[in-house]
Amino acid sequence: MEHGTLHDQSNATFSLTDEDHTLANALRFTLNQDPRVVVSGYSIPHPSEVRVNIRVQTTGDPAREVLKDSLQDLLFMCKHTRSTFDRSVASFKKEKRRLKDKKLRNT
């Protein structure tokens, strides 16, 4: 849900349900990397509520578009991290098999 005004689309607060610090802090980081962002931050209204409010203030671009771009950037970072992890695990397993085979040949 978006909270803001119709007159100034460069300022908005977005309320995300079923989210917590994990997504909010990562999203805040990606938002602050964007040169169009003046201020961004998040808050959790109450510990028992599973909701996070993300505040975005831009240099003039619509806050909604900047948020979408930051979410897309975060998605790309997650995909890159996952593929790097998968390659590293495969490499580790291959090296482990190679060492095991070498050890078996030497005995």
Short mmCIF file of N, CA and C in Angstrom, two decimals:
data_model
loop_
_atom_site.label_atom_id
_atom_site.label_comp_id
_atom_site.label_asym_id
_atom_site.label_seq_id
_atom_site.Cartn_x
_atom_site.Cartn_y
_atom_site.Cartn_z
N MET A 1 0.84 -1.17 0.00
CA MET A 1 0.00 0.00 0.00
C MET A 1 0.89 1.24 0.00
N GLU A 2 0.52 2.21 -0.78
CA GLU A 2 1.29 3.45 -0.87
C GLU A 2 0.54 4.57 -0.16
N HIS A 3 1.29 5.32 0.66
CA HIS A 3 0.72 6.49 1.33
C HIS A 3 1.49 7.71 0.83
N GLY A 4 0.80 8.67 0.34
CA GLY A 4 1.45 9.87 -0.17
C GLY A 4 0.41 10.85 -0.66
N THR A 5 0.87 11.84 -1.39
CA THR A 5 -0.07 12.82 -1.92
C THR A 5 -0.12 12.71 -3.43
N LEU A 6 -1.21 13.18 -4.00
CA LEU A 6 -1.33 13.18 -5.45
C LEU A 6 -0.53 14.32 -6.07
N HIS A 7 -0.25 15.35 -5.28
CA HIS A 7 0.43 16.54 -5.80
C HIS A 7 1.94 16.36 -5.87
N ASP A 8 2.52 15.65 -4.92
CA ASP A 8 3.97 15.47 -4.87
C ASP A 8 4.30 13.99 -4.89
N GLN A 9 4.57 13.46 -6.07
CA GLN A 9 4.85 12.04 -6.21
C GLN A 9 6.29 11.68 -5.87
N SER A 10 7.10 12.67 -5.51
CA SER A 10 8.50 12.39 -5.16
C SER A 10 8.65 11.97 -3.70
N ASN A 11 7.59 12.05 -2.92
CA ASN A 11 7.60 11.64 -1.52
C ASN A 11 6.51 10.61 -1.29
N ALA A 12 6.86 9.49 -0.69
CA ALA A 12 5.84 8.49 -0.40
C ALA A 12 6.33 7.54 0.67
N THR A 13 5.38 6.94 1.36
CA THR A 13 5.66 5.87 2.31
C THR A 13 4.91 4.65 1.82
N PHE A 14 5.61 3.54 1.76
CA PHE A 14 5.03 2.29 1.28
C PHE A 14 4.95 1.33 2.46
N SER A 15 3.80 0.73 2.63
CA SER A 15 3.57 -0.21 3.72
C SER A 15 3.55 -1.63 3.14
N LEU A 16 4.51 -2.45 3.56
CA LEU A 16 4.62 -3.81 3.07
C LEU A 16 4.24 -4.78 4.18
N THR A 17 3.25 -5.62 3.90
CA THR A 17 2.83 -6.59 4.91
C THR A 17 3.62 -7.88 4.75
N ASP A 18 3.68 -8.63 5.83
CA ASP A 18 4.41 -9.91 5.89
C ASP A 18 5.89 -9.75 5.58
N GLU A 19 6.47 -8.62 5.94
CA GLU A 19 7.91 -8.39 5.76
C GLU A 19 8.51 -7.88 7.06
N ASP A 20 9.83 -7.96 7.15
CA ASP A 20 10.50 -7.51 8.37
C ASP A 20 11.83 -6.83 8.01
N HIS A 21 12.76 -6.80 8.97
CA HIS A 21 14.04 -6.11 8.78
C HIS A 21 14.84 -6.68 7.62
N THR A 22 14.68 -7.96 7.32
CA THR A 22 15.49 -8.60 6.28
C THR A 22 15.32 -7.89 4.94
N LEU A 23 14.10 -7.79 4.47
CA LEU A 23 13.86 -7.11 3.20
C LEU A 23 14.03 -5.60 3.36
N ALA A 24 13.53 -5.04 4.44
CA ALA A 24 13.53 -3.59 4.61
C ALA A 24 14.94 -3.02 4.61
N ASN A 25 15.86 -3.65 5.32
CA ASN A 25 17.22 -3.13 5.38
C ASN A 25 17.93 -3.27 4.04
N ALA A 26 17.73 -4.38 3.34
CA ALA A 26 18.33 -4.56 2.02
C ALA A 26 17.76 -3.54 1.02
N LEU A 27 16.47 -3.32 1.10
CA LEU A 27 15.83 -2.35 0.21
C LEU A 27 16.29 -0.93 0.52
N ARG A 28 16.42 -0.61 1.78
CA ARG A 28 16.93 0.71 2.18
C ARG A 28 18.33 0.93 1.61
N PHE A 29 19.16 -0.13 1.65
CA PHE A 29 20.51 -0.04 1.11
C PHE A 29 20.48 0.26 -0.39
N THR A 30 19.68 -0.50 -1.14
CA THR A 30 19.63 -0.28 -2.59
C THR A 30 19.03 1.09 -2.93
N LEU A 31 18.05 1.52 -2.16
CA LEU A 31 17.48 2.85 -2.39
C LEU A 31 18.53 3.93 -2.18
N ASN A 32 19.33 3.81 -1.13
CA ASN A 32 20.34 4.83 -0.84
C ASN A 32 21.48 4.83 -1.85
N GLN A 33 21.62 3.78 -2.64
CA GLN A 33 22.63 3.75 -3.70
C GLN A 33 22.17 4.51 -4.94
N ASP A 34 20.88 4.75 -5.05
CA ASP A 34 20.30 5.42 -6.21
C ASP A 34 20.50 6.93 -6.08
N PRO A 35 21.12 7.58 -7.08
CA PRO A 35 21.36 9.02 -7.00
C PRO A 35 20.07 9.86 -7.00
N ARG A 36 18.95 9.27 -7.40
CA ARG A 36 17.68 10.00 -7.40
C ARG A 36 17.06 10.09 -6.02
N VAL A 37 17.60 9.33 -5.06
CA VAL A 37 17.03 9.27 -3.72
C VAL A 37 17.70 10.30 -2.82
N VAL A 38 16.87 11.14 -2.20
CA VAL A 38 17.36 12.12 -1.22
C VAL A 38 17.40 11.47 0.15
N VAL A 39 16.30 10.85 0.53
CA VAL A 39 16.19 10.20 1.84
C VAL A 39 15.39 8.91 1.69
N SER A 40 15.86 7.88 2.36
CA SER A 40 15.06 6.66 2.46
C SER A 40 15.33 6.03 3.81
N GLY A 41 14.34 5.35 4.30
CA GLY A 41 14.45 4.68 5.58
C GLY A 41 13.24 3.80 5.79
N TYR A 42 13.28 3.04 6.87
CA TYR A 42 12.14 2.19 7.14
C TYR A 42 11.87 2.15 8.64
N SER A 43 10.67 1.75 8.97
CA SER A 43 10.30 1.56 10.37
C SER A 43 9.33 0.40 10.46
N ILE A 44 9.33 -0.21 11.62
CA ILE A 44 8.37 -1.26 11.92
C ILE A 44 7.49 -0.70 13.02
N PRO A 45 6.20 -0.48 12.72
CA PRO A 45 5.32 0.22 13.66
C PRO A 45 5.26 -0.42 15.05
N HIS A 46 5.21 -1.74 15.10
CA HIS A 46 5.13 -2.43 16.38
C HIS A 46 5.70 -3.83 16.19
N PRO A 47 6.46 -4.33 17.19
CA PRO A 47 7.07 -5.67 17.02
C PRO A 47 6.08 -6.80 16.76
N SER A 48 4.85 -6.65 17.22
CA SER A 48 3.88 -7.73 17.00
C SER A 48 3.21 -7.63 15.63
N GLU A 49 3.39 -6.52 14.93
CA GLU A 49 2.83 -6.38 13.58
C GLU A 49 3.86 -6.88 12.57
N VAL A 50 3.41 -7.66 11.62
CA VAL A 50 4.30 -8.15 10.57
C VAL A 50 4.15 -7.21 9.38
N ARG A 51 4.71 -6.01 9.56
CA ARG A 51 4.57 -4.97 8.55
C ARG A 51 5.75 -4.03 8.67
N VAL A 52 6.15 -3.49 7.55
CA VAL A 52 7.25 -2.52 7.53
C VAL A 52 6.82 -1.34 6.68
N ASN A 53 7.17 -0.15 7.12
CA ASN A 53 6.91 1.08 6.36
C ASN A 53 8.23 1.57 5.77
N ILE A 54 8.25 1.80 4.48
CA ILE A 54 9.45 2.28 3.80
C ILE A 54 9.17 3.67 3.26
N ARG A 55 9.98 4.63 3.68
CA ARG A 55 9.83 6.03 3.28
C ARG A 55 10.83 6.34 2.19
N VAL A 56 10.37 6.96 1.10
CA VAL A 56 11.24 7.32 -0.02
C VAL A 56 10.98 8.78 -0.39
N GLN A 57 12.04 9.55 -0.45
CA GLN A 57 11.97 10.93 -0.92
C GLN A 57 13.01 11.07 -2.02
N THR A 58 12.57 11.53 -3.20
CA THR A 58 13.47 11.60 -4.35
C THR A 58 13.74 13.04 -4.76
N THR A 59 14.62 13.18 -5.74
CA THR A 59 14.96 14.50 -6.26
C THR A 59 13.89 15.05 -7.18
N GLY A 60 12.88 14.26 -7.47
CA GLY A 60 11.81 14.72 -8.35
C GLY A 60 11.12 13.58 -9.09
N ASP A 61 11.83 12.48 -9.28
CA ASP A 61 11.23 11.32 -9.93
C ASP A 61 10.16 10.72 -9.04
N PRO A 62 9.17 10.06 -9.60
CA PRO A 62 8.13 9.44 -8.79
C PRO A 62 8.73 8.38 -7.85
N ALA A 63 8.39 8.48 -6.59
CA ALA A 63 8.92 7.56 -5.58
C ALA A 63 8.56 6.12 -5.91
N ARG A 64 7.40 5.92 -6.47
CA ARG A 64 6.96 4.57 -6.82
C ARG A 64 7.90 3.94 -7.85
N GLU A 65 8.31 4.71 -8.86
CA GLU A 65 9.21 4.19 -9.89
C GLU A 65 10.60 3.91 -9.32
N VAL A 66 11.06 4.79 -8.45
CA VAL A 66 12.37 4.59 -7.83
C VAL A 66 12.35 3.33 -6.95
N LEU A 67 11.27 3.12 -6.23
CA LEU A 67 11.13 1.92 -5.41
C LEU A 67 11.14 0.67 -6.29
N LYS A 68 10.40 0.70 -7.39
CA LYS A 68 10.38 -0.44 -8.32
C LYS A 68 11.79 -0.73 -8.85
N ASP A 69 12.52 0.32 -9.23
CA ASP A 69 13.88 0.12 -9.73
C ASP A 69 14.79 -0.48 -8.67
N SER A 70 14.64 -0.02 -7.44
CA SER A 70 15.46 -0.55 -6.35
C SER A 70 15.12 -2.00 -6.05
N LEU A 71 13.85 -2.34 -6.13
CA LEU A 71 13.45 -3.75 -5.95
C LEU A 71 14.04 -4.62 -7.06
N GLN A 72 14.05 -4.09 -8.27
CA GLN A 72 14.65 -4.83 -9.40
C GLN A 72 16.15 -5.01 -9.18
N ASP A 73 16.83 -3.95 -8.72
CA ASP A 73 18.26 -4.04 -8.42
C ASP A 73 18.53 -5.09 -7.34
N LEU A 74 17.69 -5.11 -6.33
CA LEU A 74 17.83 -6.07 -5.24
C LEU A 74 17.63 -7.50 -5.76
N LEU A 75 16.68 -7.67 -6.65
CA LEU A 75 16.44 -8.98 -7.25
C LEU A 75 17.67 -9.44 -8.03
N PHE A 76 18.28 -8.55 -8.80
CA PHE A 76 19.48 -8.91 -9.55
C PHE A 76 20.63 -9.27 -8.61
N MET A 77 20.76 -8.53 -7.51
CA MET A 77 21.82 -8.86 -6.53
C MET A 77 21.60 -10.24 -5.94
N CYS A 78 20.35 -10.56 -5.62
CA CYS A 78 20.04 -11.87 -5.06
C CYS A 78 20.33 -12.98 -6.06
N LYS A 79 19.97 -12.76 -7.32
CA LYS A 79 20.24 -13.76 -8.35
C LYS A 79 21.74 -13.96 -8.53
N HIS A 80 22.50 -12.88 -8.53
CA HIS A 80 23.95 -12.97 -8.67
C HIS A 80 24.56 -13.73 -7.48
N THR A 81 24.10 -13.41 -6.28
CA THR A 81 24.60 -14.08 -5.08
C THR A 81 24.29 -15.57 -5.15
N ARG A 82 23.08 -15.91 -5.56
CA ARG A 82 22.69 -17.32 -5.65
C ARG A 82 23.52 -18.06 -6.69
N SER A 83 23.73 -17.48 -7.86
CA SER A 83 24.51 -18.16 -8.89
C SER A 83 25.98 -18.30 -8.47
N THR A 84 26.52 -17.29 -7.80
CA THR A 84 27.89 -17.38 -7.30
C THR A 84 28.01 -18.48 -6.26
N PHE A 85 27.05 -18.57 -5.38
CA PHE A 85 27.03 -19.61 -4.36
C PHE A 85 26.94 -21.00 -5.01
N ASP A 86 26.03 -21.16 -5.96
CA ASP A 86 25.86 -22.45 -6.63
C ASP A 86 27.14 -22.88 -7.35
N ARG A 87 27.80 -21.94 -8.02
CA ARG A 87 29.06 -22.27 -8.70
C ARG A 87 30.14 -22.68 -7.70
N SER A 88 30.19 -21.98 -6.57
CA SER A 88 31.19 -22.30 -5.55
C SER A 88 30.95 -23.67 -4.94
N VAL A 89 29.70 -24.01 -4.68
CA VAL A 89 29.38 -25.33 -4.14
C VAL A 89 29.75 -26.42 -5.15
N ALA A 90 29.41 -26.21 -6.41
CA ALA A 90 29.76 -27.19 -7.44
C ALA A 90 31.27 -27.35 -7.55
N SER A 91 32.00 -26.27 -7.50
CA SER A 91 33.46 -26.32 -7.56
C SER A 91 34.03 -27.05 -6.36
N PHE A 92 33.50 -26.78 -5.20
CA PHE A 92 33.95 -27.45 -3.97
C PHE A 92 33.72 -28.96 -4.06
N LYS A 93 32.54 -29.35 -4.52
CA LYS A 93 32.21 -30.78 -4.63
C LYS A 93 33.11 -31.46 -5.66
N LYS A 94 33.38 -30.77 -6.77
CA LYS A 94 34.26 -31.33 -7.79
C LYS A 94 35.67 -31.53 -7.25
N GLU A 95 36.16 -30.55 -6.54
CA GLU A 95 37.51 -30.64 -5.95
C GLU A 95 37.55 -31.73 -4.89
N LYS A 96 36.50 -31.86 -4.11
CA LYS A 96 36.43 -32.90 -3.08
C LYS A 96 36.47 -34.29 -3.72
N ARG A 97 35.71 -34.48 -4.82
CA ARG A 97 35.72 -35.77 -5.53
C ARG A 97 37.10 -36.04 -6.12
N ARG A 98 37.73 -35.01 -6.68
CA ARG A 98 39.06 -35.17 -7.27
C ARG A 98 40.07 -35.61 -6.22
N LEU A 99 40.04 -35.00 -5.05
CA LEU A 99 40.96 -35.37 -3.98
C LEU A 99 40.68 -36.78 -3.46
N LYS A 100 39.40 -37.13 -3.39
CA LYS A 100 39.03 -38.48 -2.94
C LYS A 100 39.52 -39.52 -3.93
N ASP A 101 39.33 -39.26 -5.23
CA ASP A 101 39.80 -40.18 -6.26
C ASP A 101 41.31 -40.30 -6.24
N LYS A 102 42.01 -39.21 -6.05
CA LYS A 102 43.47 -39.21 -5.97
C LYS A 102 43.94 -40.03 -4.78
N LYS A 103 43.28 -39.88 -3.67
CA LYS A 103 43.64 -40.62 -2.45
C LYS A 103 43.43 -42.11 -2.65
N LEU A 104 42.31 -42.48 -3.33
CA LEU A 104 42.03 -43.90 -3.59
C LEU A 104 43.08 -44.51 -4.52
N ARG A 105 43.56 -43.77 -5.50
CA ARG A 105 44.57 -44.28 -6.43
C ARG A 105 45.91 -44.49 -5.74
N ASN A 106 46.20 -43.67 -4.75
CA ASN A 106 47.48 -43.76 -4.06
C ASN A 106 47.52 -44.85 -3.00
N THR A 107 46.38 -45.43 -2.68
CA THR A 107 46.40 -46.49 -1.65
C THR A 107 46.37 -47.86 -2.26
#
